Amino acid sequence: MKLFIGASEECDRKAALEIVNQIKEKPDSVIGLATGSTPVGMYQNLIRMNHAGEVSFFRVKTFNLDEYVGIPRAHPCSYYYFMQENLFRDIDIPADAVSLPNGNAPDLEEECRSYEEKIAESGGIDLQVLGIGHNGHIGFNEPNTPFDSVTHVVDLTESTIQANSRFFDSIDQVPRQALSMGIKTIMHARKILLIVKGADKADIIYKALRGPVTPEVPASILQLHPNVSVYVDNAAGVKL
Ligand code: PGA
């Protein structure tokens, strides 16, 4: 595992460079993407480098980790909307090259199966971007999700609903379910880029990287992945 601890902007810049280098090496890379506040600065770097002609996403395919169940794509809190606003609309990626699980599919179980299949058909994820939740979740894989899980329907925990309510007008509006790649799906990525920011993540990143590998801390499984880069800002890195 490669660990970098430094200024938040350095984390954004270095993480973006890893993605750019991946795409330079393999222009048709399959990239797994994440939402949340953590990757926004990195996405801004990617947009800047795309505009500067340093990288093209024209042949790239992307798969997002997760999506809420039951809110329209056009809803400002949907992850589809987040990705359009924070990355896709500003880079040269073709519209049909981006995939997120469809949280409005009539048959959610079938949607999960077909999402997993679509990832496999693309050749598998070359590089997966991750953040970490306060409870150690990756994607929406909450504590005690089996390590062998693939894309599935998730009942969100109270702590995640609470954390995500900051994006909604009220906590009642936060969906109670989501679709998420499973832990096995994530571990199948050939490379993983974990970004962690803020003093409120100091405890959980310490547990994830230095504690036992346990389903109680889903991100702890990353200790077993052969190719992980972790970018931790100074505030989150105080215990490491
Ligand atoms: P955040 O979310 O980037 O908004 O902190 C991370 C996560 O819950 O995975």
PDB file of C-alpha atoms and ligand atoms in Angstrom:
ATOM      1  CA  MET A   1       0.000   0.000   0.000  1.00  0.00           C
ATOM      2  CA  LYS A   2       1.273   3.434  -0.930  1.00  0.00           C
ATOM      3  CA  LEU A   3       0.366   6.093   1.661  1.00  0.00           C
ATOM      4  CA  PHE A   4       0.682   9.840   1.155  1.00  0.00           C
ATOM      5  CA  ILE A   5      -0.173  12.298   3.929  1.00  0.00           C
ATOM      6  CA  GLY A   6      -0.097  15.996   3.080  1.00  0.00           C
ATOM      7  CA  ALA A   7      -2.032  19.140   2.279  1.00  0.00           C
ATOM      8  CA  SER A   8      -5.529  18.587   0.963  1.00  0.00           C
ATOM      9  CA  GLU A   9      -4.688  20.259  -2.379  1.00  0.00           C
ATOM     10  CA  GLU A  10      -1.632  18.016  -2.773  1.00  0.00           C
ATOM     11  CA  CYS A  11      -3.853  14.958  -2.251  1.00  0.00           C
ATOM     12  CA  ASP A  12      -6.202  16.229  -4.980  1.00  0.00           C
ATOM     13  CA  ARG A  13      -3.347  16.906  -7.362  1.00  0.00           C
ATOM     14  CA  LYS A  14      -1.491  13.642  -6.795  1.00  0.00           C
ATOM     15  CA  ALA A  15      -4.631  11.508  -6.926  1.00  0.00           C
ATOM     16  CA  ALA A  16      -5.641  13.201 -10.206  1.00  0.00           C
ATOM     17  CA  LEU A  17      -2.169  12.502 -11.598  1.00  0.00           C
ATOM     18  CA  GLU A  18      -2.578   8.791 -10.849  1.00  0.00           C
ATOM     19  CA  ILE A  19      -5.754   8.765 -12.920  1.00  0.00           C
ATOM     20  CA  VAL A  20      -4.123  10.743 -15.724  1.00  0.00           C
ATOM     21  CA  ASN A  21      -1.157   8.367 -15.767  1.00  0.00           C
ATOM     22  CA  GLN A  22      -3.512   5.386 -15.849  1.00  0.00           C
ATOM     23  CA  ILE A  23      -5.294   6.880 -18.884  1.00  0.00           C
ATOM     24  CA  LYS A  24      -1.999   7.730 -20.609  1.00  0.00           C
ATOM     25  CA  GLU A  25      -0.880   4.139 -20.188  1.00  0.00           C
ATOM     26  CA  LYS A  26      -4.240   2.753 -21.337  1.00  0.00           C
ATOM     27  CA  PRO A  27      -6.402   5.336 -23.156  1.00  0.00           C
ATOM     28  CA  ASP A  28      -9.469   3.064 -22.988  1.00  0.00           C
ATOM     29  CA  SER A  29      -9.194   2.568 -19.230  1.00  0.00           C
ATOM     30  CA  VAL A  30     -12.230   1.629 -17.180  1.00  0.00           C
ATOM     31  CA  ILE A  31     -12.390   3.944 -14.182  1.00  0.00           C
ATOM     32  CA  GLY A  32     -14.576   3.462 -11.123  1.00  0.00           C
ATOM     33  CA  LEU A  33     -15.782   6.747  -9.672  1.00  0.00           C
ATOM     34  CA  ALA A  34     -17.081   7.981  -6.336  1.00  0.00           C
ATOM     35  CA  THR A  35     -19.327  10.811  -5.164  1.00  0.00           C
ATOM     36  CA  GLY A  36     -19.260  12.783  -1.898  1.00  0.00           C
ATOM     37  CA  SER A  37     -17.260  15.860  -0.954  1.00  0.00           C
ATOM     38  CA  THR A  38     -13.913  14.038  -0.882  1.00  0.00           C
ATOM     39  CA  PRO A  39     -13.199  13.589  -4.631  1.00  0.00           C
ATOM     40  CA  VAL A  40     -14.457  17.025  -5.752  1.00  0.00           C
ATOM     41  CA  GLY A  41     -11.034  18.689  -5.636  1.00  0.00           C
ATOM     42  CA  MET A  42      -9.506  15.802  -7.558  1.00  0.00           C
ATOM     43  CA  TYR A  43     -12.235  16.074 -10.204  1.00  0.00           C
ATOM     44  CA  GLN A  44     -11.433  19.783 -10.549  1.00  0.00           C
ATOM     45  CA  ASN A  45      -7.829  18.860 -11.281  1.00  0.00           C
ATOM     46  CA  LEU A  46      -8.975  16.353 -13.909  1.00  0.00           C
ATOM     47  CA  ILE A  47     -11.174  19.002 -15.558  1.00  0.00           C
ATOM     48  CA  ARG A  48      -8.288  21.483 -15.587  1.00  0.00           C
ATOM     49  CA  MET A  49      -5.897  18.933 -17.089  1.00  0.00           C
ATOM     50  CA  ASN A  50      -8.497  17.895 -19.681  1.00  0.00           C
ATOM     51  CA  HIS A  51      -8.952  21.521 -20.733  1.00  0.00           C
ATOM     52  CA  ALA A  52      -5.191  21.982 -20.865  1.00  0.00           C
ATOM     53  CA  GLY A  53      -4.935  19.020 -23.262  1.00  0.00           C
ATOM     54  CA  GLU A  54      -2.955  16.918 -20.779  1.00  0.00           C
ATOM     55  CA  VAL A  55      -5.476  14.076 -20.771  1.00  0.00           C
ATOM     56  CA  SER A  56      -8.442  12.962 -22.871  1.00  0.00           C
ATOM     57  CA  PHE A  57     -11.369  10.922 -21.572  1.00  0.00           C
ATOM     58  CA  PHE A  58     -12.653  10.252 -25.062  1.00  0.00           C
ATOM     59  CA  ARG A  59     -11.965   6.501 -24.903  1.00  0.00           C
ATOM     60  CA  VAL A  60     -12.470   6.066 -21.155  1.00  0.00           C
ATOM     61  CA  LYS A  61     -15.431   4.216 -19.628  1.00  0.00           C
ATOM     62  CA  THR A  62     -16.619   4.922 -16.092  1.00  0.00           C
ATOM     63  CA  PHE A  63     -18.691   3.053 -13.525  1.00  0.00           C
ATOM     64  CA  ASN A  64     -19.878   4.794 -10.385  1.00  0.00           C
ATOM     65  CA  LEU A  65     -19.882   2.984  -7.084  1.00  0.00           C
ATOM     66  CA  ASP A  66     -23.448   3.652  -6.082  1.00  0.00           C
ATOM     67  CA  GLU A  67     -26.738   5.504  -6.466  1.00  0.00           C
ATOM     68  CA  TYR A  68     -29.756   6.202  -4.284  1.00  0.00           C
ATOM     69  CA  VAL A  69     -32.966   4.268  -4.797  1.00  0.00           C
ATOM     70  CA  GLY A  70     -36.081   6.199  -5.745  1.00  0.00           C
ATOM     71  CA  ILE A  71     -34.921   9.705  -6.556  1.00  0.00           C
ATOM     72  CA  PRO A  72     -35.042  10.922 -10.165  1.00  0.00           C
ATOM     73  CA  ARG A  73     -31.760  11.366 -12.036  1.00  0.00           C
ATOM     74  CA  ALA A  74     -32.551  15.068 -12.380  1.00  0.00           C
ATOM     75  CA  HIS A  75     -32.808  15.475  -8.578  1.00  0.00           C
ATOM     76  CA  PRO A  76     -29.877  17.619  -7.359  1.00  0.00           C
ATOM     77  CA  CYS A  77     -29.048  14.953  -4.751  1.00  0.00           C
ATOM     78  CA  SER A  78     -28.874  12.038  -7.168  1.00  0.00           C
ATOM     79  CA  TYR A  79     -25.387  10.754  -7.785  1.00  0.00           C
ATOM     80  CA  TYR A  80     -26.070  10.935 -11.518  1.00  0.00           C
ATOM     81  CA  TYR A  81     -26.639  14.693 -11.128  1.00  0.00           C
ATOM     82  CA  PHE A  82     -23.563  15.015  -8.889  1.00  0.00           C
ATOM     83  CA  MET A  83     -21.352  13.381 -11.499  1.00  0.00           C
ATOM     84  CA  GLN A  84     -22.700  15.574 -14.310  1.00  0.00           C
ATOM     85  CA  GLU A  85     -22.137  18.710 -12.236  1.00  0.00           C
ATOM     86  CA  ASN A  86     -18.752  17.834 -10.799  1.00  0.00           C
ATOM     87  CA  LEU A  87     -17.076  16.054 -13.692  1.00  0.00           C
ATOM     88  CA  PHE A  88     -18.846  14.704 -16.764  1.00  0.00           C
ATOM     89  CA  ARG A  89     -20.262  17.924 -18.230  1.00  0.00           C
ATOM     90  CA  ASP A  90     -16.790  19.501 -18.124  1.00  0.00           C
ATOM     91  CA  ILE A  91     -14.692  16.756 -19.719  1.00  0.00           C
ATOM     92  CA  ASP A  92     -14.600  15.158 -23.157  1.00  0.00           C
ATOM     93  CA  ILE A  93     -16.161  11.850 -22.135  1.00  0.00           C
ATOM     94  CA  PRO A  94     -18.967  10.562 -24.437  1.00  0.00           C
ATOM     95  CA  ALA A  95     -22.355  10.445 -22.687  1.00  0.00           C
ATOM     96  CA  ASP A  96     -22.764   6.715 -23.345  1.00  0.00           C
ATOM     97  CA  ALA A  97     -19.401   5.883 -21.752  1.00  0.00           C
ATOM     98  CA  VAL A  98     -20.558   6.672 -18.210  1.00  0.00           C
ATOM     99  CA  SER A  99     -22.537   4.247 -16.061  1.00  0.00           C
ATOM    100  CA  LEU A 100     -24.205   4.475 -12.674  1.00  0.00           C
ATOM    101  CA  PRO A 101     -26.542   1.916 -11.162  1.00  0.00           C
ATOM    102  CA  ASN A 102     -30.152   2.893 -11.943  1.00  0.00           C
ATOM    103  CA  GLY A 103     -31.933   3.431  -8.639  1.00  0.00           C
ATOM    104  CA  ASN A 104     -35.245   3.768 -10.479  1.00  0.00           C
ATOM    105  CA  ALA A 105     -35.086   0.439 -12.287  1.00  0.00           C
ATOM    106  CA  PRO A 106     -38.368  -1.501 -12.009  1.00  0.00           C
ATOM    107  CA  ASP A 107     -36.491  -4.591 -10.777  1.00  0.00           C
ATOM    108  CA  LEU A 108     -33.624  -3.524  -8.523  1.00  0.00           C
ATOM    109  CA  GLU A 109     -32.179  -7.023  -8.128  1.00  0.00           C
ATOM    110  CA  GLU A 110     -32.038  -7.396 -11.899  1.00  0.00           C
ATOM    111  CA  GLU A 111     -30.437  -3.953 -12.192  1.00  0.00           C
ATOM    112  CA  CYS A 112     -27.707  -5.049  -9.755  1.00  0.00           C
ATOM    113  CA  ARG A 113     -27.055  -8.212 -11.747  1.00  0.00           C
ATOM    114  CA  SER A 114     -26.867  -6.362 -15.039  1.00  0.00           C
ATOM    115  CA  TYR A 115     -24.592  -3.647 -13.584  1.00  0.00           C
ATOM    116  CA  GLU A 116     -22.162  -6.298 -12.398  1.00  0.00           C
ATOM    117  CA  GLU A 117     -22.319  -7.939 -15.828  1.00  0.00           C
ATOM    118  CA  LYS A 118     -21.706  -4.641 -17.610  1.00  0.00           C
ATOM    119  CA  ILE A 119     -18.571  -4.074 -15.528  1.00  0.00           C
ATOM    120  CA  ALA A 120     -17.310  -7.559 -16.387  1.00  0.00           C
ATOM    121  CA  GLU A 121     -18.097  -7.066 -20.101  1.00  0.00           C
ATOM    122  CA  SER A 122     -16.078  -3.832 -20.121  1.00  0.00           C
ATOM    123  CA  GLY A 123     -13.047  -5.892 -19.126  1.00  0.00           C
ATOM    124  CA  GLY A 124     -13.221  -4.971 -15.425  1.00  0.00           C
ATOM    125  CA  ILE A 125     -12.260  -1.831 -13.561  1.00  0.00           C
ATOM    126  CA  ASP A 126      -8.664  -0.690 -14.039  1.00  0.00           C
ATOM    127  CA  LEU A 127      -8.720   1.949 -11.318  1.00  0.00           C
ATOM    128  CA  GLN A 128     -11.365   2.529  -8.656  1.00  0.00           C
ATOM    129  CA  VAL A 129     -11.664   5.814  -6.748  1.00  0.00           C
ATOM    130  CA  LEU A 130     -12.944   5.530  -3.170  1.00  0.00           C
ATOM    131  CA  GLY A 131     -13.796   7.718  -0.220  1.00  0.00           C
ATOM    132  CA  ILE A 132     -14.505   6.349   3.240  1.00  0.00           C
ATOM    133  CA  GLY A 133     -17.536   6.916   5.468  1.00  0.00           C
ATOM    134  CA  HIS A 134     -17.282   7.664   9.185  1.00  0.00           C
ATOM    135  CA  ASN A 135     -18.306   4.068   9.879  1.00  0.00           C
ATOM    136  CA  GLY A 136     -15.709   2.696   7.467  1.00  0.00           C
ATOM    137  CA  HIS A 137     -18.068   2.136   4.559  1.00  0.00           C
ATOM    138  CA  ILE A 138     -16.772   2.064   0.993  1.00  0.00           C
ATOM    139  CA  GLY A 139     -19.420   2.713  -1.606  1.00  0.00           C
ATOM    140  CA  PHE A 140     -22.557   2.057   0.409  1.00  0.00           C
ATOM    141  CA  ASN A 141     -21.106  -1.110   1.899  1.00  0.00           C
ATOM    142  CA  GLU A 142     -21.997  -0.530   5.523  1.00  0.00           C
ATOM    143  CA  PRO A 143     -20.332  -2.352   8.444  1.00  0.00           C
ATOM    144  CA  ASN A 144     -20.808  -6.125   8.341  1.00  0.00           C
ATOM    145  CA  THR A 145     -21.484  -6.268   4.602  1.00  0.00           C
ATOM    146  CA  PRO A 146     -19.977  -9.611   3.536  1.00  0.00           C
ATOM    147  CA  PHE A 147     -16.567  -9.290   1.914  1.00  0.00           C
ATOM    148  CA  ASP A 148     -17.816 -11.461  -0.987  1.00  0.00           C
ATOM    149  CA  SER A 149     -20.718  -9.133  -1.858  1.00  0.00           C
ATOM    150  CA  VAL A 150     -21.269  -7.954  -5.429  1.00  0.00           C
ATOM    151  CA  THR A 151     -23.559  -5.112  -6.593  1.00  0.00           C
ATOM    152  CA  HIS A 152     -26.607  -5.174  -4.320  1.00  0.00           C
ATOM    153  CA  VAL A 153     -29.510  -3.261  -2.780  1.00  0.00           C
ATOM    154  CA  VAL A 154     -28.513  -1.638   0.510  1.00  0.00           C
ATOM    155  CA  ASP A 155     -30.565  -0.454   3.471  1.00  0.00           C
ATOM    156  CA  LEU A 156     -28.688   2.636   4.610  1.00  0.00           C
ATOM    157  CA  THR A 157     -27.691   2.889   8.263  1.00  0.00           C
ATOM    158  CA  GLU A 158     -28.881   5.727  10.498  1.00  0.00           C
ATOM    159  CA  SER A 159     -25.330   7.160  10.617  1.00  0.00           C
ATOM    160  CA  THR A 160     -25.097   7.307   6.818  1.00  0.00           C
ATOM    161  CA  ILE A 161     -28.586   8.820   6.499  1.00  0.00           C
ATOM    162  CA  GLN A 162     -27.541  11.401   9.095  1.00  0.00           C
ATOM    163  CA  ALA A 163     -24.226  12.169   7.345  1.00  0.00           C
ATOM    164  CA  ASN A 164     -25.904  12.526   3.938  1.00  0.00           C
ATOM    165  CA  SER A 165     -28.786  14.648   5.203  1.00  0.00           C
ATOM    166  CA  ARG A 166     -26.547  17.701   4.831  1.00  0.00           C
ATOM    167  CA  PHE A 167     -27.183  17.574   1.092  1.00  0.00           C
ATOM    168  CA  PHE A 168     -30.996  17.397   1.435  1.00  0.00           C
ATOM    169  CA  ASP A 169     -33.537  19.961   2.710  1.00  0.00           C
ATOM    170  CA  SER A 170     -34.447  17.667   5.591  1.00  0.00           C
ATOM    171  CA  ILE A 171     -33.437  14.249   6.912  1.00  0.00           C
ATOM    172  CA  ASP A 172     -36.852  12.836   5.916  1.00  0.00           C
ATOM    173  CA  GLN A 173     -35.957  13.362   2.280  1.00  0.00           C
ATOM    174  CA  VAL A 174     -32.825  11.180   2.418  1.00  0.00           C
ATOM    175  CA  PRO A 175     -33.537   7.882   0.631  1.00  0.00           C
ATOM    176  CA  ARG A 176     -33.417   4.809   2.883  1.00  0.00           C
ATOM    177  CA  GLN A 177     -31.965   2.546   0.205  1.00  0.00           C
ATOM    178  CA  ALA A 178     -29.241   2.613  -2.403  1.00  0.00           C
ATOM    179  CA  LEU A 179     -27.624   0.363  -4.988  1.00  0.00           C
ATOM    180  CA  SER A 180     -23.943  -0.213  -4.460  1.00  0.00           C
ATOM    181  CA  MET A 181     -21.086  -2.153  -5.951  1.00  0.00           C
ATOM    182  CA  GLY A 182     -20.169  -4.846  -3.441  1.00  0.00           C
ATOM    183  CA  ILE A 183     -16.890  -5.256  -1.621  1.00  0.00           C
ATOM    184  CA  LYS A 184     -15.870  -8.038  -3.988  1.00  0.00           C
ATOM    185  CA  THR A 185     -16.661  -5.789  -6.973  1.00  0.00           C
ATOM    186  CA  ILE A 186     -14.392  -3.112  -5.506  1.00  0.00           C
ATOM    187  CA  MET A 187     -11.618  -5.566  -4.642  1.00  0.00           C
ATOM    188  CA  HIS A 188     -11.638  -6.820  -8.244  1.00  0.00           C
ATOM    189  CA  ALA A 189     -10.432  -3.423  -9.473  1.00  0.00           C
ATOM    190  CA  ARG A 190      -6.826  -3.709 -10.585  1.00  0.00           C
ATOM    191  CA  LYS A 191      -5.895  -0.539  -8.728  1.00  0.00           C
ATOM    192  CA  ILE A 192      -7.569   1.409  -5.929  1.00  0.00           C
ATOM    193  CA  LEU A 193      -7.249   5.082  -5.081  1.00  0.00           C
ATOM    194  CA  LEU A 194      -8.572   5.950  -1.623  1.00  0.00           C
ATOM    195  CA  ILE A 195      -8.849   9.620  -0.668  1.00  0.00           C
ATOM    196  CA  VAL A 196      -9.532  10.685   2.907  1.00  0.00           C
ATOM    197  CA  LYS A 197     -10.032  14.204   4.184  1.00  0.00           C
ATOM    198  CA  GLY A 198     -10.868  16.007   7.408  1.00  0.00           C
ATOM    199  CA  ALA A 199     -10.272  15.597  11.140  1.00  0.00           C
ATOM    200  CA  ASP A 200     -13.582  13.739  11.446  1.00  0.00           C
ATOM    201  CA  LYS A 201     -12.071  10.861   9.414  1.00  0.00           C
ATOM    202  CA  ALA A 202      -8.896  10.506  11.533  1.00  0.00           C
ATOM    203  CA  ASP A 203     -10.242   7.688  13.718  1.00  0.00           C
ATOM    204  CA  ILE A 204     -11.774   5.632  10.947  1.00  0.00           C
ATOM    205  CA  ILE A 205      -8.806   5.799   8.574  1.00  0.00           C
ATOM    206  CA  TYR A 206      -6.547   4.738  11.441  1.00  0.00           C
ATOM    207  CA  LYS A 207      -8.812   1.731  12.114  1.00  0.00           C
ATOM    208  CA  ALA A 208      -9.073   0.901   8.401  1.00  0.00           C
ATOM    209  CA  LEU A 209      -5.341   0.948   7.716  1.00  0.00           C
ATOM    210  CA  ARG A 210      -3.830  -0.083  11.048  1.00  0.00           C
ATOM    211  CA  GLY A 211      -6.562  -2.158  12.687  1.00  0.00           C
ATOM    212  CA  PRO A 212      -7.631  -5.751  12.019  1.00  0.00           C
ATOM    213  CA  VAL A 213      -9.210  -6.662   8.675  1.00  0.00           C
ATOM    214  CA  THR A 214     -12.835  -7.091   9.679  1.00  0.00           C
ATOM    215  CA  PRO A 215     -16.289  -6.686   8.092  1.00  0.00           C
ATOM    216  CA  GLU A 216     -17.037  -4.301  10.978  1.00  0.00           C
ATOM    217  CA  VAL A 217     -14.740  -1.834   9.169  1.00  0.00           C
ATOM    218  CA  PRO A 218     -15.421  -2.484   5.470  1.00  0.00           C
ATOM    219  CA  ALA A 219     -12.467  -0.351   4.280  1.00  0.00           C
ATOM    220  CA  SER A 220     -10.065  -2.554   6.280  1.00  0.00           C
ATOM    221  CA  ILE A 221     -10.297  -5.108   3.435  1.00  0.00           C
ATOM    222  CA  LEU A 222      -8.168  -2.742   1.357  1.00  0.00           C
ATOM    223  CA  GLN A 223      -5.163  -3.903   3.394  1.00  0.00           C
ATOM    224  CA  LEU A 224      -5.429  -7.132   1.377  1.00  0.00           C
ATOM    225  CA  HIS A 225      -5.513  -5.473  -2.059  1.00  0.00           C
ATOM    226  CA  PRO A 226      -2.181  -5.652  -3.924  1.00  0.00           C
ATOM    227  CA  ASN A 227      -2.313  -2.177  -5.506  1.00  0.00           C
ATOM    228  CA  VAL A 228      -3.740   0.600  -3.332  1.00  0.00           C
ATOM    229  CA  SER A 229      -2.742   4.255  -3.135  1.00  0.00           C
ATOM    230  CA  VAL A 230      -4.092   6.203  -0.171  1.00  0.00           C
ATOM    231  CA  TYR A 231      -4.124   9.991  -0.095  1.00  0.00           C
ATOM    232  CA  VAL A 232      -4.853  11.378   3.360  1.00  0.00           C
ATOM    233  CA  ASP A 233      -4.911  15.074   4.182  1.00  0.00           C
ATOM    234  CA  ASN A 234      -3.028  16.335   7.221  1.00  0.00           C
ATOM    235  CA  ALA A 235      -6.183  16.644   9.334  1.00  0.00           C
ATOM    236  CA  ALA A 236      -7.274  13.049   8.694  1.00  0.00           C
ATOM    237  CA  GLY A 237      -3.744  11.697   8.979  1.00  0.00           C
ATOM    238  CA  VAL A 238      -2.937  12.744  12.567  1.00  0.00           C
ATOM    239  CA  LYS A 239      -3.060   9.186  13.939  1.00  0.00           C
ATOM    240  CA  LEU A 240      -1.273   7.427  11.089  1.00  0.00           C
TER     241      LEU A 240
HETATM  242  P1  PGA B   1     -17.671  12.263   1.880  1.00  0.00           P
HETATM  243  O1  PGA B   1     -18.287  10.797   1.852  1.00  0.00           O
HETATM  244  O2  PGA B   1     -16.653  12.310   0.800  1.00  0.00           O
HETATM  245  O3  PGA B   1     -18.823  13.179   1.596  1.00  0.00           O
HETATM  246  O4  PGA B   1     -17.082  12.446   3.251  1.00  0.00           O
HETATM  247  C1  PGA B   1     -17.424   9.704   1.784  1.00  0.00           C
HETATM  248  C2  PGA B   1     -18.212   8.436   1.894  1.00  0.00           C
HETATM  249  O5  PGA B   1     -19.214   8.406   2.638  1.00  0.00           O
HETATM  250  O6  PGA B   1     -17.824   7.449   1.252  1.00  0.00           O
END
